[in-house]
């Protein structure tokens, strides 16, 4: 889509009047011609006025119903079948010679006191698991794209609003000793070697 | 404390799963979303469902908000409008949108005065938009009505209004530009 054609379609885009394929074409054009972005921003603000000017208060109980979506879901209970399958897979993937290393983890899967917490990315899509054994040993399995050149991923122990820097890591699976004060974990993207303060958040424990 | 935060800052917090930030955004925009769904002709149950589903989308998609590309308000209400438009287009029987025009007696409730539950800012927004729409020519209001409140795609709207596509597109551009100028001066 050429610049002028894209410009002519901006008003239709802002009003939600394009079909899916044309919408995508405009979005590609916005990448190609960044000068259109400010124009679109202004048109979208006008379109927003078409909604703001219709405001009617909803019934008060709706607020509670809507905000219930933010409540954490109860921890998922793993069935023994799934746990056994996960354990078997671990053994297979890592090879028999490493099985002794994972023995305690395999046993931990059957321990009801082992915590299994989902890690989610910034779109709140599950991207891994954080498994915490009763003895404080922790295992993380996470699926993230390789960090950009000169960057690494870093783990943080989060206690309230305090971020405690922990190790940097590569790969998808690793173990570590969890600090006692650990309440949640964050994973960030940092310059090589890690940081003392978090930079770019990539995943959080749910 | 979060009440003083900008929409953009609140969206950044929502992206980090902050429920209080979502609550503040609800207080700012639920009325507009509910009113939009009402204006598009949905029944009261569906109006509430629209608000609920839009906030689910905001909760799940706040991480994709890019403040370089849109204002927080523009993004939030675009999410809401896209949801309502998709719902209109997927309904077997298209709901009858209410009218926005003060001289239209068919749906007087569409231009009713703010009720007791409407806060001052929302009431001002209503009056401001109604006045601004009054500056547009009837045929300019008509194209905005067909696209924004009735949820037609532009080829369908052009057909419904019996206009050639080129004429329709240029009329939409003019109408939105004019509305922008009038609102800026209001």
Short mmCIF file of C-alpha atoms in Angstrom, two decimals:
data_model
loop_
_atom_site.label_atom_id
_atom_site.label_comp_id
_atom_site.label_asym_id
_atom_site.label_seq_id
_atom_site.Cartn_x
_atom_site.Cartn_y
_atom_site.Cartn_z
CA UNK A 1 0.00 0.00 0.00
CA UNK A 2 1.44 3.37 -1.05
CA UNK A 3 1.70 6.33 1.31
CA UNK A 4 -1.25 8.29 -0.08
CA UNK A 5 -3.49 5.25 -0.24
CA UNK A 6 -2.62 4.41 3.36
CA UNK A 7 -3.30 8.01 4.39
CA UNK A 8 -6.74 7.86 2.75
CA UNK A 9 -7.53 4.74 4.73
CA UNK A 10 -6.48 6.09 8.13
CA UNK A 11 -9.90 7.56 8.94
CA UNK A 12 -11.58 4.27 8.03
CA UNK A 13 -9.03 2.42 10.17
CA UNK A 14 -9.66 4.72 13.14
CA UNK A 15 -13.41 4.16 12.79
CA UNK A 16 -13.01 0.37 12.67
CA UNK A 17 -14.52 0.31 9.18
CA UNK A 18 -11.94 -1.79 7.34
CA UNK A 19 -12.09 -5.50 6.74
CA UNK A 20 -9.39 -7.70 8.25
CA UNK A 21 -7.06 -7.78 5.22
CA UNK A 22 -7.21 -4.01 4.69
CA UNK A 23 -6.64 -3.46 8.39
CA UNK A 24 -3.46 -5.51 8.16
CA UNK A 25 -2.34 -3.59 5.08
CA UNK A 26 -2.73 -0.30 6.94
CA UNK A 27 -0.75 -1.71 9.86
CA UNK A 28 2.06 -2.71 7.50
CA UNK A 29 1.96 0.75 5.95
CA UNK A 30 2.25 2.29 9.42
CA UNK A 31 5.48 0.34 9.92
CA UNK A 32 6.75 1.51 6.54
CA UNK A 33 5.68 5.15 6.87
CA UNK A 34 6.10 6.15 10.52
CA UNK A 35 5.02 9.70 9.63
CA UNK A 36 1.45 8.36 9.46
CA UNK A 37 1.46 7.32 13.09
CA UNK A 38 0.87 10.78 14.55
CA UNK A 39 -1.95 11.34 12.07
CA UNK A 40 -3.57 8.08 13.08
CA UNK A 41 -3.09 8.86 16.76
CA UNK A 42 -5.06 12.08 16.33
CA UNK A 43 -7.82 10.37 14.36
CA UNK A 44 -8.09 7.63 16.99
CA UNK A 45 -8.44 10.28 19.66
CA UNK A 46 -11.36 11.79 17.71
CA UNK A 47 -12.91 8.35 17.33
CA UNK A 48 -12.52 7.89 21.10
CA UNK A 49 -14.65 11.00 21.58
CA UNK A 50 -17.47 9.22 19.75
CA UNK A 51 -17.47 6.70 22.60
CA UNK A 52 -16.78 9.12 25.44
CA UNK A 53 -19.74 11.21 24.34
CA UNK A 54 -22.08 8.26 24.91
CA UNK A 55 -21.10 7.61 28.54
CA UNK A 56 -23.82 6.07 30.69
CA UNK A 57 -22.96 4.62 34.11
CA UNK A 58 -23.26 0.82 34.17
CA UNK A 59 -25.03 -0.93 37.07
CA UNK A 60 -22.75 -0.75 40.14
CA UNK A 61 -22.54 -4.56 40.69
CA UNK A 62 -20.87 -4.89 37.29
CA UNK A 63 -17.62 -3.45 38.69
CA UNK A 64 -17.17 -6.36 41.10
CA UNK A 65 -17.98 -8.87 38.38
CA UNK A 66 -15.53 -7.37 35.94
CA UNK A 67 -12.67 -6.99 38.41
CA UNK A 68 -13.06 -10.63 39.44
CA UNK A 69 -11.02 -11.42 36.32
CA UNK A 70 -7.93 -10.19 38.16
CA UNK A 71 -8.26 -12.74 40.94
CA UNK A 72 -5.58 -15.41 40.73
CA UNK A 73 -6.84 -18.79 39.74
CA UNK A 74 -6.55 -21.54 42.37
CA UNK A 75 -3.33 -23.51 41.99
CA UNK A 76 -3.67 -26.23 39.47
CA UNK A 77 -3.59 -29.68 40.94
CA UNK A 78 -1.48 -32.08 38.98
CA UNK A 79 -2.78 -35.58 38.55
CA UNK A 80 -0.39 -38.43 39.27
CA UNK A 81 -0.54 -39.45 35.61
CA UNK A 82 0.67 -36.06 34.43
CA UNK A 83 3.36 -35.98 37.09
CA UNK A 84 4.63 -39.41 36.15
CA UNK A 85 4.64 -38.46 32.46
CA UNK A 86 6.57 -35.27 33.22
CA UNK A 87 9.07 -37.22 35.29
CA UNK A 88 9.51 -39.83 32.59
CA UNK A 89 10.01 -37.12 30.00
CA UNK A 90 12.66 -35.45 32.10
CA UNK A 91 14.55 -38.70 32.34
CA UNK A 92 14.29 -39.36 28.61
CA UNK A 93 15.27 -35.86 27.54
CA UNK A 94 18.28 -35.55 29.74
CA UNK A 95 19.57 -39.04 29.21
CA UNK A 96 19.99 -41.88 31.61
CA UNK A 97 23.42 -40.79 32.78
CA UNK A 98 21.94 -37.62 34.19
CA UNK A 99 19.01 -39.33 35.79
CA UNK A 100 20.67 -39.39 39.18
CA UNK A 101 20.81 -35.59 39.10
CA UNK A 102 17.07 -35.37 38.61
CA UNK A 103 16.16 -38.13 41.01
CA UNK A 104 15.22 -35.72 43.81
CA UNK A 105 13.09 -33.76 41.36
CA UNK A 106 11.28 -36.83 40.21
CA UNK A 107 10.54 -37.63 43.83
CA UNK A 108 9.44 -34.02 44.40
CA UNK A 109 6.78 -34.31 41.72
CA UNK A 110 4.99 -36.77 43.95
CA UNK A 111 5.31 -34.57 47.04
CA UNK A 112 2.10 -32.62 47.75
CA UNK A 113 4.18 -29.85 49.38
CA UNK A 114 6.02 -29.14 46.12
CA UNK A 115 4.76 -25.88 44.63
CA UNK A 116 4.28 -25.69 40.87
CA UNK A 117 3.74 -22.13 39.65
CA UNK A 118 3.08 -21.01 36.09
CA UNK A 119 5.30 -18.34 34.56
CA UNK A 120 3.58 -15.95 32.17
CA UNK A 121 4.92 -13.47 29.66
CA UNK A 122 3.77 -9.85 29.37
CA UNK A 123 0.73 -10.92 27.38
CA UNK A 124 -0.08 -13.23 30.29
CA UNK A 125 0.46 -16.28 28.15
CA UNK A 126 2.03 -19.24 29.98
CA UNK A 127 5.70 -19.53 29.05
CA UNK A 128 7.13 -21.85 31.69
CA UNK A 129 6.97 -23.37 35.16
CA UNK A 130 8.61 -22.61 38.47
CA UNK A 131 8.84 -25.63 40.71
CA UNK A 132 9.78 -25.12 44.37
CA UNK A 133 10.66 -28.09 46.55
CA UNK A 134 9.98 -28.18 50.26
CA UNK A 135 13.75 -28.08 50.95
CA UNK A 136 14.09 -24.73 49.11
CA UNK A 137 15.56 -26.12 45.92
CA UNK A 138 13.91 -24.65 42.86
CA UNK A 139 13.72 -25.55 39.20
CA UNK A 140 12.70 -23.29 36.36
CA UNK A 141 11.66 -24.41 32.93
CA UNK A 142 11.00 -21.50 30.62
CA UNK A 143 10.51 -20.94 26.91
CA UNK A 144 11.77 -17.51 25.80
CA UNK A 145 13.37 -16.43 22.52
CA UNK A 146 17.18 -16.19 22.68
CA UNK A 147 18.15 -12.80 24.17
CA UNK A 148 19.55 -10.17 21.76
CA UNK A 149 23.30 -9.93 21.31
CA UNK A 150 24.95 -8.43 24.39
CA UNK A 151 21.95 -9.26 26.56
CA UNK A 152 21.12 -12.03 28.95
CA UNK A 153 18.20 -13.14 31.03
CA UNK A 154 18.29 -12.61 34.77
CA UNK A 155 16.26 -14.05 37.58
CA UNK A 156 14.91 -11.87 40.42
CA UNK A 157 13.45 -12.82 43.75
CA UNK A 158 10.56 -10.46 44.47
CA UNK A 159 9.62 -9.71 48.04
CA UNK A 160 6.78 -7.20 48.05
CA UNK A 161 8.10 -4.33 45.90
CA UNK A 162 11.77 -5.27 46.39
CA UNK A 163 13.69 -6.98 43.61
CA UNK A 164 16.68 -9.02 44.75
CA UNK A 165 19.06 -9.81 41.88
CA UNK A 166 19.79 -13.48 41.36
CA UNK A 167 21.63 -15.40 38.69
CA UNK A 168 21.70 -14.80 34.97
CA UNK A 169 20.93 -17.85 32.88
CA UNK A 170 20.95 -19.40 29.44
CA UNK A 171 18.86 -22.23 28.12
CA UNK A 172 15.43 -23.38 29.09
CA UNK A 173 15.94 -25.30 32.30
CA UNK A 174 18.02 -24.68 35.41
CA UNK A 175 17.98 -25.16 39.16
CA UNK A 176 18.88 -22.87 42.04
CA UNK A 177 18.52 -22.51 45.78
CA UNK A 178 15.55 -20.23 46.49
CA UNK A 179 16.09 -17.53 49.12
CA UNK A 180 13.80 -17.82 52.14
CA UNK A 181 12.14 -14.46 51.51
CA UNK A 182 11.16 -15.39 47.94
CA UNK A 183 7.47 -14.64 47.33
CA UNK A 184 7.48 -14.36 43.55
CA UNK A 185 9.96 -14.35 40.72
CA UNK A 186 10.52 -12.07 37.78
CA UNK A 187 12.68 -12.70 34.73
CA UNK A 188 14.17 -9.71 32.96
CA UNK A 189 16.42 -8.95 30.03
CA UNK A 190 19.70 -7.33 31.14
CA UNK A 191 23.09 -6.44 29.72
CA UNK A 192 25.57 -9.32 29.75
CA UNK A 193 26.75 -10.01 33.28
CA UNK A 194 23.43 -9.01 34.85
CA UNK A 195 22.28 -5.91 36.75
CA UNK A 196 21.60 -4.74 40.25
CA UNK A 197 18.21 -3.32 39.24
CA UNK A 198 15.70 -4.82 36.81
CA UNK A 199 15.56 -3.39 33.26
CA UNK A 200 13.14 -5.05 30.84
CA UNK A 201 10.57 -7.42 32.30
CA UNK A 202 10.01 -10.62 30.29
CA UNK A 203 8.14 -13.05 32.55
CA UNK A 204 6.59 -13.23 36.01
CA UNK A 205 5.30 -15.95 38.28
CA UNK A 206 1.52 -15.99 38.07
CA UNK B 1 -2.72 6.95 44.72
CA UNK B 2 -3.16 5.37 41.29
CA UNK B 3 -6.05 7.71 40.52
CA UNK B 4 -3.57 10.44 39.62
CA UNK B 5 -1.73 8.17 37.14
CA UNK B 6 -2.08 8.68 33.40
CA UNK B 7 -3.89 6.08 31.29
CA UNK B 8 -0.53 5.08 29.80
CA UNK B 9 1.03 4.46 33.23
CA UNK B 10 -2.02 2.49 34.34
CA UNK B 11 -1.82 0.31 31.22
CA UNK B 12 1.83 -0.40 31.99
CA UNK B 13 0.78 -1.55 35.46
CA UNK B 14 -2.07 -3.64 34.06
CA UNK B 15 0.51 -5.32 31.80
CA UNK B 16 2.21 -6.32 35.05
CA UNK B 17 -1.07 -7.77 36.31
CA UNK B 18 -1.89 -4.96 38.76
CA UNK B 19 -5.59 -5.32 39.66
CA UNK B 20 -5.84 -1.87 41.27
CA UNK B 21 -4.71 -0.22 38.03
CA UNK B 22 -7.43 -2.09 36.14
CA UNK B 23 -9.94 -0.86 38.72
CA UNK B 24 -8.95 2.76 38.07
CA UNK B 25 -9.27 2.26 34.31
CA UNK B 26 -12.68 0.69 34.90
CA UNK B 27 -13.78 3.78 36.83
CA UNK B 28 -12.57 6.00 33.99
CA UNK B 29 -13.90 4.12 30.99
CA UNK B 30 -16.64 1.63 31.92
CA UNK B 31 -19.31 4.32 31.40
CA UNK B 32 -18.05 5.09 27.91
CA UNK B 33 -17.94 1.41 26.94
CA UNK B 34 -21.34 0.71 28.45
CA UNK B 35 -22.76 3.78 26.72
CA UNK B 36 -21.19 2.77 23.40
CA UNK B 37 -22.75 -0.69 23.61
CA UNK B 38 -26.09 0.93 24.43
CA UNK B 39 -25.71 3.37 21.56
CA UNK B 40 -25.00 0.49 19.17
CA UNK B 41 -28.33 -0.99 20.10
CA UNK B 42 -27.40 -3.96 22.28
CA UNK B 43 -29.84 -5.10 24.95
CA UNK B 44 -28.94 -4.39 28.61
CA UNK B 45 -27.51 -7.87 29.26
CA UNK B 46 -25.29 -7.65 26.19
CA UNK B 47 -24.22 -4.13 27.17
CA UNK B 48 -22.89 -5.52 30.45
CA UNK B 49 -21.26 -8.44 28.64
CA UNK B 50 -19.50 -5.99 26.35
CA UNK B 51 -18.00 -4.13 29.30
CA UNK B 52 -16.89 -7.40 30.88
CA UNK B 53 -15.32 -8.78 27.69
CA UNK B 54 -13.60 -5.52 26.84
CA UNK B 55 -11.92 -5.44 30.26
CA UNK B 56 -10.87 -9.07 29.86
CA UNK B 57 -9.18 -8.02 26.61
CA UNK B 58 -7.53 -5.03 28.26
CA UNK B 59 -6.29 -7.26 31.11
CA UNK B 60 -4.85 -9.76 28.65
CA UNK B 61 -3.55 -7.39 25.97
CA UNK B 62 -2.24 -4.39 27.91
CA UNK B 63 1.29 -5.65 27.23
CA UNK B 64 0.79 -4.96 23.52
CA UNK B 65 -0.07 -1.28 24.10
CA UNK B 66 2.62 0.95 22.59
CA UNK B 67 2.46 4.55 23.83
CA UNK B 68 4.44 5.65 20.76
CA UNK B 69 1.58 4.59 18.49
CA UNK B 70 -1.56 5.56 20.38
CA UNK B 71 -2.74 7.44 23.43
CA UNK B 72 -3.95 5.25 26.27
CA UNK B 73 -7.48 6.55 25.84
CA UNK B 74 -7.41 6.02 22.07
CA UNK B 75 -6.14 2.47 22.49
CA UNK B 76 -8.61 1.51 25.23
CA UNK B 77 -11.62 2.79 23.38
CA UNK B 78 -10.40 1.27 20.09
CA UNK B 79 -10.26 -2.11 21.86
CA UNK B 80 -13.82 -1.50 23.08
CA UNK B 81 -15.09 -0.38 19.70
CA UNK B 82 -13.47 -3.31 17.84
CA UNK B 83 -15.12 -5.72 20.25
CA UNK B 84 -18.56 -4.14 19.85
CA UNK B 85 -18.20 -3.94 16.06
CA UNK B 86 -17.20 -7.60 15.81
CA UNK B 87 -20.22 -8.47 17.93
CA UNK B 88 -22.57 -6.44 15.73
CA UNK B 89 -21.18 -8.02 12.57
CA UNK B 90 -21.47 -11.53 13.99
CA UNK B 91 -25.08 -11.17 15.06
CA UNK B 92 -27.57 -12.79 12.74
CA UNK B 93 -29.91 -9.86 13.27
CA UNK B 94 -28.11 -6.52 13.35
CA UNK B 95 -29.18 -4.48 16.39
CA UNK B 96 -30.85 -1.16 15.70
CA UNK B 97 -28.44 1.58 16.72
CA UNK B 98 -29.94 4.49 18.60
CA UNK B 99 -29.79 7.92 17.03
CA UNK B 100 -27.39 10.62 18.19
CA UNK B 101 -29.15 13.53 16.61
CA UNK B 102 -31.06 15.90 18.86
CA UNK B 103 -33.70 16.51 16.23
CA UNK B 104 -34.45 12.83 15.77
CA UNK B 105 -37.64 12.00 17.63
CA UNK B 106 -37.54 8.30 16.87
CA UNK B 107 -35.22 7.48 19.76
CA UNK B 108 -35.40 10.32 22.25
CA UNK B 109 -33.53 8.22 24.83
CA UNK B 110 -30.42 8.45 22.66
CA UNK B 111 -30.02 12.08 23.55
CA UNK B 112 -31.39 12.09 27.04
CA UNK B 113 -29.90 14.38 29.61
CA UNK B 114 -27.33 12.96 31.97
CA UNK B 115 -28.93 10.93 34.72
CA UNK B 116 -28.08 11.20 38.40
CA UNK B 117 -25.36 8.52 38.10
CA UNK B 118 -23.42 10.34 35.43
CA UNK B 119 -20.42 12.25 36.69
CA UNK B 120 -19.68 15.77 35.63
CA UNK B 121 -16.91 14.90 33.19
CA UNK B 122 -19.02 12.28 31.43
CA UNK B 123 -21.91 14.72 31.22
CA UNK B 124 -19.62 17.34 29.69
CA UNK B 125 -18.32 14.81 27.17
CA UNK B 126 -21.86 14.04 26.09
CA UNK B 127 -22.77 17.66 25.61
CA UNK B 128 -19.45 18.41 23.88
CA UNK B 129 -19.91 15.60 21.36
CA UNK B 130 -23.55 16.42 20.71
CA UNK B 131 -22.64 20.03 20.01
CA UNK B 132 -19.73 19.06 17.78
CA UNK B 133 -21.91 16.67 15.80
CA UNK B 134 -24.31 19.54 15.34
CA UNK B 135 -21.65 21.37 13.31
CA UNK B 136 -21.44 18.52 10.82
CA UNK B 137 -23.64 18.34 7.77
CA UNK B 138 -26.36 15.65 7.96
CA UNK B 139 -24.58 13.60 5.30
CA UNK B 140 -21.33 13.80 7.28
CA UNK B 141 -23.07 12.63 10.44
CA UNK B 142 -24.65 9.88 8.42
CA UNK B 143 -21.33 8.31 7.38
CA UNK B 144 -19.94 8.43 10.93
CA UNK B 145 -23.18 6.94 12.21
CA UNK B 146 -23.09 4.05 9.72
CA UNK B 147 -19.45 3.22 10.39
CA UNK B 148 -18.93 3.88 14.07
CA UNK B 149 -22.29 3.19 15.68
CA UNK B 150 -23.81 0.73 13.22
CA UNK B 151 -20.53 -1.11 12.67
CA UNK B 152 -20.71 -1.42 8.90
CA UNK B 153 -17.55 -1.95 6.88
CA UNK B 154 -17.12 0.96 4.49
CA UNK B 155 -18.18 -0.94 1.31
CA UNK B 156 -21.37 -2.08 3.08
CA UNK B 157 -22.03 1.39 4.44
CA UNK B 158 -21.52 2.95 1.00
CA UNK B 159 -23.98 0.47 -0.43
CA UNK B 160 -26.56 1.05 2.32
CA UNK B 161 -26.28 4.81 1.81
CA UNK B 162 -26.27 4.46 -1.98
CA UNK B 163 -22.95 6.24 -2.52
CA UNK B 164 -20.03 5.45 -4.84
CA UNK B 165 -17.06 4.15 -2.82
CA UNK B 166 -14.78 7.05 -3.72
CA UNK B 167 -17.34 9.63 -2.65
CA UNK B 168 -18.01 7.74 0.54
CA UNK B 169 -14.32 7.51 1.48
CA UNK B 170 -13.66 11.19 0.92
CA UNK B 171 -16.78 12.10 2.89
CA UNK B 172 -15.58 10.00 5.83
CA UNK B 173 -12.21 11.73 5.77
CA UNK B 174 -13.81 15.17 5.67
CA UNK B 175 -16.30 14.31 8.42
CA UNK B 176 -13.65 13.04 10.81
CA UNK B 177 -11.29 15.94 10.10
CA UNK B 178 -14.11 18.42 10.66
CA UNK B 179 -15.11 16.73 13.89
CA UNK B 180 -11.51 16.93 15.03
CA UNK B 181 -11.36 20.64 14.33
CA UNK B 182 -14.67 21.36 16.04
CA UNK B 183 -13.74 19.32 19.11
CA UNK B 184 -10.38 21.06 19.32
CA UNK B 185 -12.09 24.42 19.44
CA UNK B 186 -14.80 23.30 21.85
#
